[in-house]
Coordinates of C-alpha atoms in Angstrom, one line a residue:
X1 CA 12.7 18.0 42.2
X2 CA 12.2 21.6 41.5
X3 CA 11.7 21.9 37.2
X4 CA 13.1 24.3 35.0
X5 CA 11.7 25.4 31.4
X6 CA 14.6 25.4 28.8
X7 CA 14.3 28.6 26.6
X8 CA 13.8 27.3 22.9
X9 CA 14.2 30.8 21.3
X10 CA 18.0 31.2 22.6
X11 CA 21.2 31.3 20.5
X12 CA 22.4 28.0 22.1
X13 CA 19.6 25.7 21.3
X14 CA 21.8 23.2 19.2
X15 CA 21.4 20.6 22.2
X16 CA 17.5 20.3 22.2
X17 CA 17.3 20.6 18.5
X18 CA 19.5 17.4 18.3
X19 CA 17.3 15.6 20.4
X20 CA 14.6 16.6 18.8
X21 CA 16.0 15.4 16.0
X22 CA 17.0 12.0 17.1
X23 CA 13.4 11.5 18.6
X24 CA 11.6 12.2 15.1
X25 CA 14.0 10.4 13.0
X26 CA 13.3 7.1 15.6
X27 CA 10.0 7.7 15.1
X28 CA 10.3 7.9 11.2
X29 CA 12.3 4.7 11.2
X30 CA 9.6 3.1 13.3
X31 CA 7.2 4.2 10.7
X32 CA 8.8 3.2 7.9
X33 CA 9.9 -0.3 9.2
X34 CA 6.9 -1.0 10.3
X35 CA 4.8 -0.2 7.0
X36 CA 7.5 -2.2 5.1
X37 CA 7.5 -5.5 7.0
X38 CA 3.5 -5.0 7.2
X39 CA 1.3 -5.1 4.9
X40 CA -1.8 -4.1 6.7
X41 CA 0.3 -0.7 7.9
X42 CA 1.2 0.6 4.6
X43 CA 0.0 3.5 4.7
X44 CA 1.5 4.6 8.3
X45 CA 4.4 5.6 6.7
X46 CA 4.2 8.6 3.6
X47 CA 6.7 11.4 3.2
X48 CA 4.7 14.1 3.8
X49 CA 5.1 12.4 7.5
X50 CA 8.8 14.1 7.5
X51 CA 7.1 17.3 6.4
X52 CA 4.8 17.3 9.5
X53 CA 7.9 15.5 11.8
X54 CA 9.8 18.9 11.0
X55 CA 7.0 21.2 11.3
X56 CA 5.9 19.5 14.7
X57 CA 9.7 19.8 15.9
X58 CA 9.6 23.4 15.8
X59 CA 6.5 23.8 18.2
X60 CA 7.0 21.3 20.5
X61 CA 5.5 24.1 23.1
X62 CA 2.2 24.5 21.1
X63 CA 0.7 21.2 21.4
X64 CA -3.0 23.2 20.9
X65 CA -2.1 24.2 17.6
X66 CA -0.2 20.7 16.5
X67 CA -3.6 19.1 17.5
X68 CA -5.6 21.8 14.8
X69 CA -3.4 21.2 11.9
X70 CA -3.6 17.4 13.0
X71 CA -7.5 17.5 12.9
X72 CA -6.7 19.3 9.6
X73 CA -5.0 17.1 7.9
X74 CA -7.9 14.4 8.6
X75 CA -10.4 16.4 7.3
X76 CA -8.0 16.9 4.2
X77 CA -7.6 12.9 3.9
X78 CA -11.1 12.4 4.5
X79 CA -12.0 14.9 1.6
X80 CA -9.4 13.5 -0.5
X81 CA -10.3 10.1 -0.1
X82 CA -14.5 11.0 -0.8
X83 CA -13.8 12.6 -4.0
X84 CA -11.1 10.0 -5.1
X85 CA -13.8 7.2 -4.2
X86 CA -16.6 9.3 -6.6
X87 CA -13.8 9.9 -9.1
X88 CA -10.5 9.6 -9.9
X89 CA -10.0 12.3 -12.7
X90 CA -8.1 15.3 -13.0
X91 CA -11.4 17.3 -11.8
X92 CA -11.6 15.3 -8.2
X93 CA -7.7 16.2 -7.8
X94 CA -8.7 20.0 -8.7
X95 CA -11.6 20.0 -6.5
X96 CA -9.4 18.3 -3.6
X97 CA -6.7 21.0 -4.0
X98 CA -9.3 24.2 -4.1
X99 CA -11.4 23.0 -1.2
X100 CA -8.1 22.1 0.7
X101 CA -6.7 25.1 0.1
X102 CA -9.7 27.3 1.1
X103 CA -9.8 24.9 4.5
X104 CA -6.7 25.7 5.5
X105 CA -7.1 29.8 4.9
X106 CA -10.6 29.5 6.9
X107 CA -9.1 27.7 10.0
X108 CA -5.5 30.0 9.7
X109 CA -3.8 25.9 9.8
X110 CA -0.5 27.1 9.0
X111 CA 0.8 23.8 7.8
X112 CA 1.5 23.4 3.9
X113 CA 1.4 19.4 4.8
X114 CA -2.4 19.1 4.7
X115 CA -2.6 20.7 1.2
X116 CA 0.2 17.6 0.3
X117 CA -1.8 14.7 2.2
X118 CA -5.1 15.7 1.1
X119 CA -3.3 14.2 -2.7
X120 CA -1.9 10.7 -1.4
X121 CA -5.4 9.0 -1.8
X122 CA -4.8 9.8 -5.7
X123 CA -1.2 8.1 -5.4
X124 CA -2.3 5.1 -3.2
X125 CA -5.1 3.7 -4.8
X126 CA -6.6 2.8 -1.2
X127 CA -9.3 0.3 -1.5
X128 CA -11.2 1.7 1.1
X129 CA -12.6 5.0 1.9
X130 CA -11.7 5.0 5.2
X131 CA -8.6 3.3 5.4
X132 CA -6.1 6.3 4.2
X133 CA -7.8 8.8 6.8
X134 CA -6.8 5.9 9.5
X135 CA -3.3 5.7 9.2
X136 CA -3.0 8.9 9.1
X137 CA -4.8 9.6 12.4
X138 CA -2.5 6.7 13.4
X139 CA 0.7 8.0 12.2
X140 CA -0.1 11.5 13.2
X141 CA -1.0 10.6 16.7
X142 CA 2.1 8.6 17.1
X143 CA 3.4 11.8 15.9
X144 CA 1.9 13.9 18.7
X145 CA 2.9 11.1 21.4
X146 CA 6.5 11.6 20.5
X147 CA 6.3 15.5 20.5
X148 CA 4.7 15.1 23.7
X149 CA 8.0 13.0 25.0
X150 CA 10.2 15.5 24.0
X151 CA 8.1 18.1 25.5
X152 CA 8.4 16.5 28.9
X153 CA 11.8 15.8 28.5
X154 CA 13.3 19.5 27.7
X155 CA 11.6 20.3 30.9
X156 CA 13.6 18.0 33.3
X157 CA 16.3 19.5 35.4
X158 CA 19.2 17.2 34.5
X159 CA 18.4 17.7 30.5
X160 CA 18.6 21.5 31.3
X161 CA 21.5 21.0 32.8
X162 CA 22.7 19.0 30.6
X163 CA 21.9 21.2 27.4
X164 CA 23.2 24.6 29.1
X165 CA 26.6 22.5 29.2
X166 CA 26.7 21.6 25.7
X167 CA 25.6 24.9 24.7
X168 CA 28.5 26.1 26.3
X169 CA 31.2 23.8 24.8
X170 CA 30.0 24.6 21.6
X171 CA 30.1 28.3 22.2
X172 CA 33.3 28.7 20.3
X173 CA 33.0 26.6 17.7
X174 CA 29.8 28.4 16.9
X175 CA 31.3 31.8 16.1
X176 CA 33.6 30.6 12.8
X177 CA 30.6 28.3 11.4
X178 CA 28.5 31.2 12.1
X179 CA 30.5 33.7 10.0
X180 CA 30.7 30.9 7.3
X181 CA 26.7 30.6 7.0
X182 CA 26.4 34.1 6.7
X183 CA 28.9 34.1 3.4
X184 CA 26.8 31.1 1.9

């Protein structure tokens, strides 16, 4: 079965935005049910996990770079979580933010989530160093397994298909909506 690669930088890309969409928001719910009805998974679930969930959706074709600003955000948590253990005053928070911030300008991760999970050991309370940095490798990875899915679905034939269709029933409907976005 002969593969084609569907074009995410096109005018018609409304179908494999949806699905992207669909995917992540399953995986959000997944998250979130799961950290509710367990205890021990918590954590798992945090909002800046929507932050990276729309982030990730628009780079589905650069897994390399997903997996930096994954590592990234680990380290962040992992900082965060040292300096909340040694102290949890206003200076640790400052010292988080500033070392965070300089991280992410070093290593070029162009993903304002790290700065915003680097904080969620101050909001937590974890009881253990290591246990905030382990859900999010967790959640993050489940993350990356998902953008990974819809990776390898966008680049089966029927979806193609499938997408170019819808793409083109929606053709006219685009045109009005489009001159109202450009009003508001």
């Amino acid at each position: 079965m002969a593969r084609l690669r569907v074009s995410h930088y096109r005018k018609g890309r409304e179908p494999t935005m949806f699905l992207r969409s669909i995917i992540m928001c399953c995986y959000l719910m997944g998250a979130y049910w799961a950290s509710y009805h367990f205890p021990s998974l918590k954590m798992v679930f945090y909002p800046t996990l929507g932050a990276f969930s729309f982030l990730f959706m628009h780079r589905v074709d650069k897994i390399k770079e997903i997996r930096r600003i994954i590592l990234g955000a680990i380290i962040a948590v992992t900082m965060g979580s040292l300096f909340y253990t040694i102290s949890s005053g206003a200076i640790s928070f400052f010292l988080t933010a500033i070392v965070t911030i300089t991280l992410i300008q070093f290593f070029k991760w162009n993903a304002a989530p790290i700065l915003s999970v680097s904080f969620i050991p101050f909001f937590s309370h974890a009881v253990s160093l290591w246990a905030l940095p382990i859900a999010v490798f967790v959640s993050l990875t489940g993350l990356l397994i998902s953008i990974w899915l819809i990776a390898k679905v966008e680049q089966l034939t029927w979806y193609v298909r499938l997408a170019g269709r819808i793409s083109q029933m929606l053709a006219p409907m685009r045109t009005p909506l489009e001159t109202l976005k450009k009003e508001l």
